[in-house]
Amino acid sequence: MSDDGTWVDESDWEIGEDEISEAVEEAAAAPPVVAVVGRPNVGKSTLVNRILGRREAVVQDVPGVTRDRVSYDASWSGRRFVLQDTGGWEPDAKGLQQLVAEQASVAMRTADAIIFVVDAVVGATSADEAAAKLLQRSGKPVYLAANKVDTERVESDAAALWSLGLGEPHPISAMHGRGVADLLDTVTESLPEVSALAAGRSGGPRRVALVGKPNVGKSSLLNRLSGDQRSVVHDEAGTTVDPVDSLIEMDGKLWRFVDTAGLRRKVGQAQGHEFYASVRTHGAIDAAEVAIVLIDASQPLTEQDQRVLSMVIEAGRALVIAFNKWDLVDEDRRYLLEREIDRELVQLQWAPRVNISAKTGRAVQKLVPALEKSLESWDTRVSTGRLNTFLKEVVAAHPPPVRGGRQPRILFATQATARPPTFVLFTTGFLEAGYRRFLERRLRETFGFEGTPIRINVRVREKRGAKKSR
């Protein structure tokens, strides 16, 4: 008999091993990432829109426009992938070469494959050549899209791009769609089923991203942690060719701070730099296992702080929040900060908080235990037996809310993956967001999970023989 007093034939709801296996694979799989890079006005955003089949990306490169790296879910011939658009800025001529090279460098770290767009009519410029040299050394599949080949007459211009050393140019017209299908066929053929960049334990030092809004004290903290022992890692297998990682010893253990060179780099005059500061933050988080988000404790919490925290959660990385500049915090500010945290960070009560001063060295030694705690939670697996016993007790005491006259039931649950802990729940109906949040809170109370996001995927099962409704 079910909770609401009606008889239920349990055999009608049997879940096969194949179905569980399929759901687990789906929950654990991170689709491969394809980055579109190139100079402004070569047609990157037009190509992104063409691939997506809808107008999503900003097509006009307006001077001074800066925005986050934008990612879209895309598919081609049944292959799912994430399309990463790196457009949206118009630097001055002086900074162009550096910024395009930087764009290529970020794509090398954050993508499984790269589409490099060049204007076939203009031909290869010095900025194109600088990016091509970087991409040649990336070890990633790079596809050269010779854009604006609107007629057969222009195809000879595309052939001239062999000189970039990236193999055969693919003549396309992003505006009219010409050649784009052939390009996508070639790109998707070589994509892995699951992104090679999905964070996993690959041995060696744990990977830490030190991120936060500008002038929050990232450089000061890095220098405080490393002293004079900073070690820059060159050309290691599996890392980008740029020397961007710092190995730092803390509490007798080595930690790898990823992309710290990019985060230390001084902001130049070119207008694209603010955009690339944000892209580098994304890149550092993507390459890390745990992020230290640095927040200026002496100032009110900002939207930028919130955005960096959101990046970490969305990327599914372990998290430590470090409130820096504690030497500038008096009693009044401490009171205000506590109220801001209660109001602005109410959904992040699970993240360890450390109050530090990079300038004076106050409490920086507390970062290591916080990092270790968050990573331990991030790595945690709960056995299927324990998980289902826990859910049975929780649901008996607090059943899901009735929806459409019926009360959904949780039939079975399993943990699909760790890093971050991801759970699949098989149910007889939709579980509302509020109830999912309730389950997340109870999971944390029971199993800890301090310092890691949790993901809950719900698979609604149709009763055998019932018609599926959409």
Short mmCIF file of C-alpha atoms in Angstrom, two decimals:
data_model
loop_
_atom_site.label_atom_id
_atom_site.label_comp_id
_atom_site.label_asym_id
_atom_site.label_seq_id
_atom_site.Cartn_x
_atom_site.Cartn_y
_atom_site.Cartn_z
CA MET A 1 0.00 0.00 0.00
CA SER A 2 1.33 3.49 -0.81
CA ASP A 3 1.63 6.43 1.58
CA ASP A 4 -1.73 7.85 0.50
CA GLY A 5 -3.53 4.57 1.23
CA THR A 6 -3.90 3.28 -2.36
CA TRP A 7 -2.59 -0.06 -3.51
CA VAL A 8 0.43 0.07 -5.84
CA ASP A 9 1.74 -2.82 -7.88
CA GLU A 10 5.48 -2.44 -7.31
CA SER A 11 6.28 -4.59 -10.35
CA ASP A 12 4.77 -1.88 -12.56
CA TRP A 13 7.61 0.40 -11.50
CA GLU A 14 10.58 -1.95 -11.78
CA ILE A 15 13.71 -0.19 -12.97
CA GLY A 16 16.06 -2.16 -15.18
CA GLU A 17 19.85 -2.09 -14.89
CA ASP A 18 20.10 -0.66 -18.42
CA GLU A 19 17.90 2.27 -17.48
CA ILE A 20 19.94 2.99 -14.34
CA SER A 21 23.19 2.70 -16.28
CA GLU A 22 21.92 5.06 -19.00
CA ALA A 23 20.79 7.64 -16.41
CA VAL A 24 24.11 7.44 -14.56
CA GLU A 25 26.10 7.91 -17.78
CA GLU A 26 23.94 10.86 -18.78
CA ALA A 27 24.34 12.54 -15.38
CA ALA A 28 28.09 12.00 -15.32
CA ALA A 29 28.83 13.02 -18.90
CA ALA A 30 30.16 16.51 -19.58
CA PRO A 31 29.69 17.23 -23.30
CA PRO A 32 32.81 18.22 -25.27
CA VAL A 33 33.56 21.92 -25.72
CA VAL A 34 34.20 23.59 -29.09
CA ALA A 35 35.62 27.15 -28.94
CA VAL A 36 35.26 29.64 -31.79
CA VAL A 37 38.19 32.08 -31.86
CA GLY A 38 39.44 34.81 -34.19
CA ARG A 39 39.85 38.55 -34.72
CA PRO A 40 36.88 40.93 -34.38
CA ASN A 41 34.64 41.18 -37.45
CA VAL A 42 35.79 37.93 -39.07
CA GLY A 43 32.32 36.45 -38.48
CA LYS A 44 32.74 34.45 -35.23
CA SER A 45 29.32 35.35 -33.82
CA THR A 46 27.63 34.90 -37.22
CA LEU A 47 29.12 31.39 -37.37
CA VAL A 48 27.96 30.67 -33.79
CA ASN A 49 24.41 31.74 -34.73
CA ARG A 50 24.56 29.61 -37.90
CA ILE A 51 25.62 26.51 -35.91
CA LEU A 52 22.94 27.10 -33.26
CA GLY A 53 20.28 27.79 -35.88
CA ARG A 54 19.07 30.80 -33.95
CA ARG A 55 20.21 34.34 -33.25
CA GLU A 56 21.91 34.16 -29.85
CA ALA A 57 25.35 35.75 -30.15
CA VAL A 58 26.03 39.46 -30.49
CA VAL A 59 26.89 40.02 -34.16
CA GLN A 60 28.02 43.66 -34.08
CA ASP A 61 31.41 44.02 -32.40
CA VAL A 62 30.70 47.36 -30.75
CA PRO A 63 33.80 49.23 -29.53
CA GLY A 64 34.18 48.94 -25.76
CA VAL A 65 31.74 46.03 -25.36
CA THR A 66 32.96 43.59 -22.73
CA ARG A 67 31.11 40.51 -21.55
CA ASP A 68 31.62 37.07 -20.09
CA ARG A 69 32.70 34.18 -22.19
CA VAL A 70 29.40 32.84 -23.54
CA SER A 71 28.65 29.12 -23.86
CA TYR A 72 25.70 27.57 -25.67
CA ASP A 73 24.36 24.01 -25.80
CA ALA A 74 24.54 22.81 -29.41
CA SER A 75 24.15 19.59 -31.40
CA TRP A 76 24.97 18.37 -34.88
CA SER A 77 23.97 15.03 -36.38
CA GLY A 78 22.97 13.78 -32.94
CA ARG A 79 26.25 14.85 -31.27
CA ARG A 80 25.84 17.15 -28.26
CA PHE A 81 28.55 19.70 -27.53
CA VAL A 82 29.05 23.07 -25.88
CA LEU A 83 29.80 25.94 -28.25
CA GLN A 84 31.99 28.62 -26.69
CA ASP A 85 31.84 32.07 -28.31
CA THR A 86 34.84 34.27 -27.53
CA GLY A 87 33.76 37.43 -29.38
CA GLY A 88 32.38 40.67 -28.07
CA TRP A 89 35.24 43.17 -27.86
CA GLU A 90 36.89 45.74 -30.08
CA PRO A 91 40.42 46.57 -28.90
CA ASP A 92 42.62 49.31 -30.30
CA ALA A 93 44.95 48.31 -33.13
CA LYS A 94 47.96 48.23 -30.78
CA GLY A 95 46.46 45.62 -28.49
CA LEU A 96 44.86 43.44 -31.16
CA GLN A 97 47.68 40.94 -31.68
CA GLN A 98 48.12 40.33 -27.95
CA LEU A 99 44.38 39.94 -27.33
CA VAL A 100 43.79 37.47 -30.16
CA ALA A 101 46.76 35.42 -28.92
CA GLU A 102 45.34 35.56 -25.40
CA GLN A 103 41.94 34.43 -26.72
CA ALA A 104 43.64 31.47 -28.41
CA SER A 105 45.52 30.67 -25.21
CA VAL A 106 42.30 30.59 -23.14
CA ALA A 107 40.58 28.39 -25.75
CA MET A 108 43.49 25.96 -25.60
CA ARG A 109 42.91 25.50 -21.88
CA THR A 110 39.11 25.39 -21.85
CA ALA A 111 38.09 23.58 -25.09
CA ASP A 112 38.36 20.07 -26.56
CA ALA A 113 38.47 21.42 -30.13
CA ILE A 114 38.96 24.87 -31.65
CA ILE A 115 37.47 26.50 -34.75
CA PHE A 116 39.80 29.33 -35.79
CA VAL A 117 37.93 31.82 -38.00
CA VAL A 118 39.89 33.92 -40.51
CA ASP A 119 38.54 36.40 -43.06
CA ALA A 120 39.51 34.79 -46.39
CA VAL A 121 39.00 38.04 -48.29
CA VAL A 122 41.34 40.05 -46.05
CA GLY A 123 43.81 37.16 -45.76
CA ALA A 124 46.08 36.24 -42.83
CA THR A 125 47.04 39.24 -40.67
CA SER A 126 49.81 39.46 -38.04
CA ALA A 127 47.17 38.83 -35.33
CA ASP A 128 46.02 35.67 -37.17
CA GLU A 129 49.63 34.49 -37.45
CA ALA A 130 50.26 35.08 -33.71
CA ALA A 131 47.18 33.03 -32.80
CA ALA A 132 48.05 30.29 -35.33
CA LYS A 133 51.52 29.83 -33.80
CA LEU A 134 49.98 29.29 -30.37
CA LEU A 135 47.30 26.95 -31.71
CA GLN A 136 49.89 24.84 -33.58
CA ARG A 137 51.48 23.96 -30.22
CA SER A 138 48.20 23.34 -28.39
CA GLY A 139 47.88 19.61 -29.01
CA LYS A 140 44.13 20.22 -29.55
CA PRO A 141 42.34 19.63 -32.88
CA VAL A 142 42.22 23.01 -34.65
CA TYR A 143 39.95 23.63 -37.65
CA LEU A 144 40.73 26.62 -39.85
CA ALA A 145 37.47 28.20 -41.07
CA ALA A 146 38.14 30.51 -44.03
CA ASN A 147 35.06 32.72 -43.75
CA LYS A 148 33.34 35.06 -46.22
CA VAL A 149 33.85 32.66 -49.14
CA ASP A 150 30.45 33.59 -50.55
CA THR A 151 31.17 32.44 -54.12
CA GLU A 152 33.42 29.90 -55.85
CA ARG A 153 35.43 32.84 -57.18
CA VAL A 154 36.72 33.57 -53.65
CA GLU A 155 37.86 29.98 -52.97
CA SER A 156 41.39 30.74 -54.20
CA ASP A 157 41.65 33.32 -51.37
CA ALA A 158 40.86 30.54 -48.88
CA ALA A 159 43.63 28.33 -50.32
CA ALA A 160 46.19 31.05 -49.49
CA LEU A 161 45.53 30.38 -45.78
CA TRP A 162 47.51 27.11 -45.94
CA SER A 163 50.41 29.47 -45.04
CA LEU A 164 49.13 29.61 -41.41
CA GLY A 165 50.36 26.04 -40.87
CA LEU A 166 47.06 24.75 -39.47
CA GLY A 167 46.31 22.33 -42.29
CA GLU A 168 43.53 22.56 -44.85
CA PRO A 169 41.39 25.72 -44.71
CA HIS A 170 37.64 24.98 -44.74
CA PRO A 171 36.00 27.55 -47.04
CA ILE A 172 32.71 28.72 -45.50
CA SER A 173 30.21 31.54 -45.57
CA ALA A 174 28.80 31.94 -42.06
CA MET A 175 26.36 34.54 -43.43
CA HIS A 176 24.86 32.26 -46.09
CA GLY A 177 25.61 28.85 -44.56
CA ARG A 178 27.85 27.70 -47.41
CA GLY A 179 30.30 24.97 -46.32
CA VAL A 180 29.27 25.12 -42.62
CA ALA A 181 27.73 21.62 -42.65
CA ASP A 182 30.93 20.09 -44.05
CA LEU A 183 32.98 21.93 -41.41
CA LEU A 184 30.72 20.64 -38.60
CA ASP A 185 30.85 17.07 -39.95
CA THR A 186 34.65 17.20 -39.71
CA VAL A 187 34.67 18.81 -36.25
CA THR A 188 32.14 16.44 -34.64
CA GLU A 189 33.86 13.33 -36.06
CA SER A 190 36.92 13.98 -33.88
CA LEU A 191 35.13 15.11 -30.70
CA PRO A 192 35.36 12.83 -27.66
CA GLU A 193 32.08 11.48 -26.23
CA VAL A 194 32.81 13.24 -22.93
CA SER A 195 34.90 16.37 -22.48
CA ALA A 196 38.52 15.52 -21.73
CA LEU A 197 38.53 18.66 -19.58
CA ALA A 198 35.89 17.42 -17.13
CA ALA A 199 37.58 17.63 -13.76
CA GLY A 200 38.80 14.31 -12.49
CA ARG A 201 41.59 13.17 -10.19
CA SER A 202 44.59 12.86 -12.44
CA GLY A 203 47.16 12.38 -9.67
CA GLY A 204 49.74 14.92 -8.59
CA PRO A 205 49.07 18.10 -6.60
CA ARG A 206 45.44 19.17 -6.20
CA ARG A 207 44.55 22.01 -8.57
CA VAL A 208 43.45 25.32 -6.99
CA ALA A 209 42.01 28.40 -8.72
CA LEU A 210 42.51 31.69 -6.88
CA VAL A 211 39.75 33.95 -8.21
CA GLY A 212 37.91 37.14 -7.35
CA LYS A 213 37.10 40.59 -8.68
CA PRO A 214 39.99 42.96 -9.59
CA ASN A 215 42.06 44.48 -6.74
CA VAL A 216 40.73 42.03 -4.16
CA GLY A 217 44.27 40.90 -3.25
CA LYS A 218 44.87 37.78 -5.39
CA SER A 219 48.50 38.69 -6.15
CA SER A 220 49.21 39.58 -2.52
CA LEU A 221 47.79 36.28 -1.30
CA LEU A 222 49.67 34.26 -3.91
CA ASN A 223 52.92 35.99 -2.95
CA ARG A 224 52.18 35.45 0.76
CA LEU A 225 51.52 31.72 0.23
CA SER A 226 54.50 31.11 -2.03
CA GLY A 227 57.12 33.33 -0.38
CA ASP A 228 60.11 33.11 -2.71
CA GLN A 229 59.46 29.47 -3.55
CA ARG A 230 57.20 30.05 -6.55
CA SER A 231 57.80 27.38 -9.18
CA VAL A 232 56.46 27.90 -12.68
CA VAL A 233 55.62 24.71 -14.55
CA HIS A 234 56.67 24.58 -18.21
CA ASP A 235 55.27 22.48 -21.06
CA GLU A 236 54.12 19.54 -18.96
CA ALA A 237 52.02 16.94 -20.72
CA GLY A 238 48.37 17.80 -20.34
CA THR A 239 48.94 21.45 -19.49
CA THR A 240 48.78 24.42 -21.81
CA VAL A 241 52.08 25.48 -23.41
CA ASP A 242 52.00 28.80 -21.55
CA PRO A 243 53.82 28.72 -18.18
CA VAL A 244 50.75 29.58 -16.15
CA ASP A 245 50.73 27.13 -13.21
CA SER A 246 52.51 27.76 -9.89
CA LEU A 247 53.48 24.90 -7.58
CA ILE A 248 53.28 26.09 -3.97
CA GLU A 249 54.11 24.13 -0.83
CA MET A 250 51.69 24.62 2.06
CA ASP A 251 51.76 22.53 5.25
CA GLY A 252 54.34 20.22 3.70
CA LYS A 253 52.14 19.40 0.71
CA LEU A 254 52.37 20.65 -2.89
CA TRP A 255 49.39 22.48 -4.41
CA ARG A 256 49.07 23.55 -8.03
CA PHE A 257 47.62 27.06 -8.43
CA VAL A 258 46.24 27.12 -11.98
CA ASP A 259 46.36 30.06 -14.36
CA THR A 260 47.91 32.27 -11.71
CA ALA A 261 50.07 34.07 -14.28
CA GLY A 262 46.94 35.19 -16.08
CA LEU A 263 45.37 36.33 -12.83
CA ARG A 264 48.50 38.25 -11.84
CA ARG A 265 48.85 39.95 -15.23
CA LYS A 266 48.46 43.72 -15.12
CA VAL A 267 45.45 45.13 -16.93
CA GLY A 268 46.62 47.01 -20.03
CA GLN A 269 45.06 49.83 -21.98
CA ALA A 270 43.34 47.78 -24.70
CA GLN A 271 39.59 47.66 -24.25
CA GLY A 272 39.36 43.88 -24.45
CA HIS A 273 41.25 43.32 -21.20
CA GLU A 274 38.25 43.52 -18.86
CA PHE A 275 36.54 40.86 -20.96
CA TYR A 276 39.63 38.64 -20.85
CA ALA A 277 40.01 39.04 -17.09
CA SER A 278 36.58 37.39 -16.89
CA VAL A 279 37.51 34.72 -19.45
CA ARG A 280 40.70 33.92 -17.55
CA THR A 281 38.65 33.52 -14.37
CA HIS A 282 36.43 31.01 -16.21
CA GLY A 283 39.53 29.25 -17.54
CA ALA A 284 41.15 29.00 -14.11
CA ILE A 285 37.96 27.57 -12.56
CA ASP A 286 37.52 25.06 -15.41
CA ALA A 287 41.10 23.81 -14.98
CA ALA A 288 40.87 23.54 -11.16
CA GLU A 289 39.37 21.08 -8.70
CA VAL A 290 38.77 23.64 -5.94
CA ALA A 291 38.42 27.43 -6.07
CA ILE A 292 39.36 29.97 -3.41
CA VAL A 293 37.02 32.90 -4.04
CA LEU A 294 38.62 36.00 -2.55
CA ILE A 295 36.24 38.71 -1.31
CA ASP A 296 37.19 42.15 0.07
CA ALA A 297 35.82 42.05 3.63
CA SER A 298 36.30 45.80 4.09
CA GLN A 299 33.79 46.65 1.31
CA PRO A 300 30.13 45.69 0.76
CA LEU A 301 29.55 42.47 -1.20
CA THR A 302 29.13 43.22 -4.90
CA GLU A 303 27.39 41.71 -7.90
CA GLN A 304 30.86 40.83 -9.23
CA ASP A 305 31.57 38.76 -6.10
CA GLN A 306 28.25 36.96 -6.62
CA ARG A 307 29.08 36.32 -10.28
CA VAL A 308 32.45 34.73 -9.50
CA LEU A 309 30.80 32.49 -6.88
CA SER A 310 28.15 31.50 -9.45
CA MET A 311 30.89 30.56 -11.93
CA VAL A 312 32.36 28.13 -9.39
CA ILE A 313 28.97 26.54 -8.58
CA GLU A 314 28.01 26.21 -12.26
CA ALA A 315 31.38 24.61 -13.02
CA GLY A 316 30.77 22.12 -10.17
CA ARG A 317 34.04 22.83 -8.36
CA ALA A 318 34.76 22.59 -4.63
CA LEU A 319 34.71 25.99 -2.93
CA VAL A 320 36.39 27.96 -0.15
CA ILE A 321 35.37 31.59 0.48
CA ALA A 322 38.21 33.75 1.81
CA PHE A 323 37.34 37.19 3.18
CA ASN A 324 40.53 39.20 2.65
CA LYS A 325 41.73 42.54 4.12
CA TRP A 326 40.48 41.52 7.57
CA ASP A 327 43.04 43.94 9.03
CA LEU A 328 40.78 46.76 7.73
CA VAL A 329 37.58 45.38 9.32
CA ASP A 330 36.39 47.11 12.49
CA GLU A 331 33.49 46.07 14.74
CA ASP A 332 30.88 48.06 12.79
CA ARG A 333 32.00 46.57 9.46
CA ARG A 334 32.01 43.06 10.97
CA TYR A 335 28.37 43.49 12.01
CA LEU A 336 27.39 44.76 8.55
CA LEU A 337 29.32 41.95 6.84
CA GLU A 338 27.53 39.27 8.84
CA ARG A 339 24.19 40.75 7.76
CA GLU A 340 25.35 40.90 4.10
CA ILE A 341 26.45 37.24 4.26
CA ASP A 342 23.09 36.20 5.76
CA ARG A 343 21.25 38.10 3.04
CA GLU A 344 23.43 37.62 -0.08
CA LEU A 345 25.07 34.23 0.53
CA VAL A 346 22.17 32.39 2.14
CA GLN A 347 22.37 29.62 -0.52
CA LEU A 348 26.09 29.12 0.20
CA GLN A 349 26.00 28.32 3.91
CA TRP A 350 27.72 25.02 3.06
CA ALA A 351 30.93 26.73 1.87
CA PRO A 352 33.79 27.07 4.40
CA ARG A 353 34.62 30.71 5.20
CA VAL A 354 38.06 31.91 6.27
CA ASN A 355 38.80 35.48 7.41
CA ILE A 356 42.33 36.39 6.32
CA SER A 357 44.72 39.22 5.60
CA ALA A 358 47.15 38.59 2.75
CA LYS A 359 48.97 41.76 3.77
CA THR A 360 49.69 40.77 7.39
CA GLY A 361 49.49 36.98 6.96
CA ARG A 362 46.58 36.71 9.42
CA ALA A 363 44.95 33.23 9.40
CA VAL A 364 46.24 32.26 5.93
CA GLN A 365 47.31 28.94 7.48
CA LYS A 366 43.58 28.14 7.90
CA LEU A 367 43.19 27.94 4.10
CA VAL A 368 44.78 24.46 3.87
CA PRO A 369 42.34 22.68 6.25
CA ALA A 370 39.45 24.43 4.47
CA LEU A 371 40.75 23.32 1.03
CA GLU A 372 41.23 19.74 2.26
CA LYS A 373 37.73 19.63 3.77
CA SER A 374 36.09 20.92 0.58
CA LEU A 375 38.03 18.49 -1.63
CA GLU A 376 37.19 15.55 0.66
CA SER A 377 33.49 16.42 0.29
CA TRP A 378 33.89 16.91 -3.48
CA ASP A 379 35.39 13.39 -3.74
CA THR A 380 32.74 11.74 -1.50
CA ARG A 381 30.61 8.82 -2.68
CA VAL A 382 27.56 7.52 -0.83
CA SER A 383 26.72 3.84 -1.34
CA THR A 384 23.40 3.08 -3.05
CA GLY A 385 22.18 1.16 0.00
CA ARG A 386 22.85 4.01 2.45
CA LEU A 387 21.37 6.55 0.05
CA ASN A 388 18.08 4.68 -0.40
CA THR A 389 17.73 3.99 3.34
CA PHE A 390 18.28 7.71 3.99
CA LEU A 391 15.73 8.74 1.33
CA LYS A 392 13.11 6.29 2.59
CA GLU A 393 13.30 7.84 6.09
CA VAL A 394 13.29 11.44 4.81
CA VAL A 395 10.36 10.90 2.42
CA ALA A 396 8.33 9.05 5.07
CA ALA A 397 8.67 12.06 7.39
CA HIS A 398 8.36 14.73 4.65
CA PRO A 399 6.68 13.42 1.47
CA PRO A 400 6.99 15.46 -1.76
CA PRO A 401 4.18 18.01 -2.28
CA VAL A 402 1.14 16.82 -4.25
CA ARG A 403 1.21 17.99 -7.86
CA GLY A 404 -1.74 17.72 -10.24
CA GLY A 405 -3.70 15.69 -7.70
CA ARG A 406 -0.96 13.07 -7.38
CA GLN A 407 1.88 12.67 -4.95
CA PRO A 408 5.16 11.77 -6.68
CA ARG A 409 7.12 8.93 -5.16
CA ILE A 410 10.87 8.36 -5.16
CA LEU A 411 11.38 4.78 -6.36
CA PHE A 412 15.16 4.50 -6.34
CA ALA A 413 18.27 6.68 -6.09
CA THR A 414 21.94 6.30 -6.88
CA GLN A 415 25.02 8.52 -6.92
CA ALA A 416 26.09 8.86 -10.55
CA THR A 417 29.44 10.49 -9.87
CA ALA A 418 31.55 12.42 -7.40
CA ARG A 419 33.47 15.65 -8.21
CA PRO A 420 30.89 17.11 -7.65
CA PRO A 421 28.51 14.61 -5.96
CA THR A 422 25.71 14.04 -8.48
CA PHE A 423 22.60 12.02 -7.62
CA VAL A 424 19.97 10.49 -9.90
CA LEU A 425 16.46 10.04 -8.45
CA PHE A 426 13.92 7.83 -10.28
CA THR A 427 10.44 9.13 -9.44
CA THR A 428 6.79 8.69 -10.44
CA GLY A 429 6.37 12.44 -10.94
CA PHE A 430 8.05 15.83 -11.06
CA LEU A 431 9.84 17.02 -7.89
CA GLU A 432 9.50 20.75 -7.39
CA ALA A 433 12.61 22.95 -6.96
CA GLY A 434 11.75 23.67 -3.30
CA TYR A 435 11.62 19.95 -2.51
CA ARG A 436 14.93 19.34 -4.31
CA ARG A 437 16.51 22.07 -2.17
CA PHE A 438 15.03 20.38 0.93
CA LEU A 439 16.59 17.05 -0.13
CA GLU A 440 19.93 18.79 -0.73
CA ARG A 441 19.85 20.28 2.80
CA ARG A 442 19.07 16.88 4.32
CA LEU A 443 21.86 15.22 2.27
CA ARG A 444 24.28 17.79 3.67
CA GLU A 445 23.04 17.30 7.25
CA THR A 446 23.46 13.53 6.98
CA PHE A 447 26.58 13.08 4.84
CA GLY A 448 28.46 16.37 5.31
CA PHE A 449 29.35 17.66 1.82
CA GLU A 450 30.84 20.83 3.32
CA GLY A 451 32.45 22.90 0.57
CA THR A 452 31.04 21.18 -2.52
CA PRO A 453 28.03 21.84 -4.74
CA ILE A 454 25.54 18.96 -5.02
CA ARG A 455 23.59 18.11 -8.16
CA ILE A 456 20.26 16.26 -8.11
CA ASN A 457 18.91 14.90 -11.40
CA VAL A 458 15.33 13.62 -11.46
CA ARG A 459 14.21 10.94 -13.94
CA VAL A 460 10.41 10.72 -14.08
CA ARG A 461 9.40 7.15 -14.89
CA GLU A 462 6.23 6.35 -16.76
CA LYS A 463 4.22 3.43 -15.41
CA ARG A 464 4.63 0.44 -17.73
CA GLY A 465 1.96 0.55 -20.41
CA ALA A 466 1.11 4.19 -19.69
CA LYS A 467 1.24 6.66 -22.55
CA LYS A 468 4.05 9.17 -22.32
CA SER A 469 2.84 12.74 -22.31
CA ARG A 470 5.06 15.70 -23.18
#
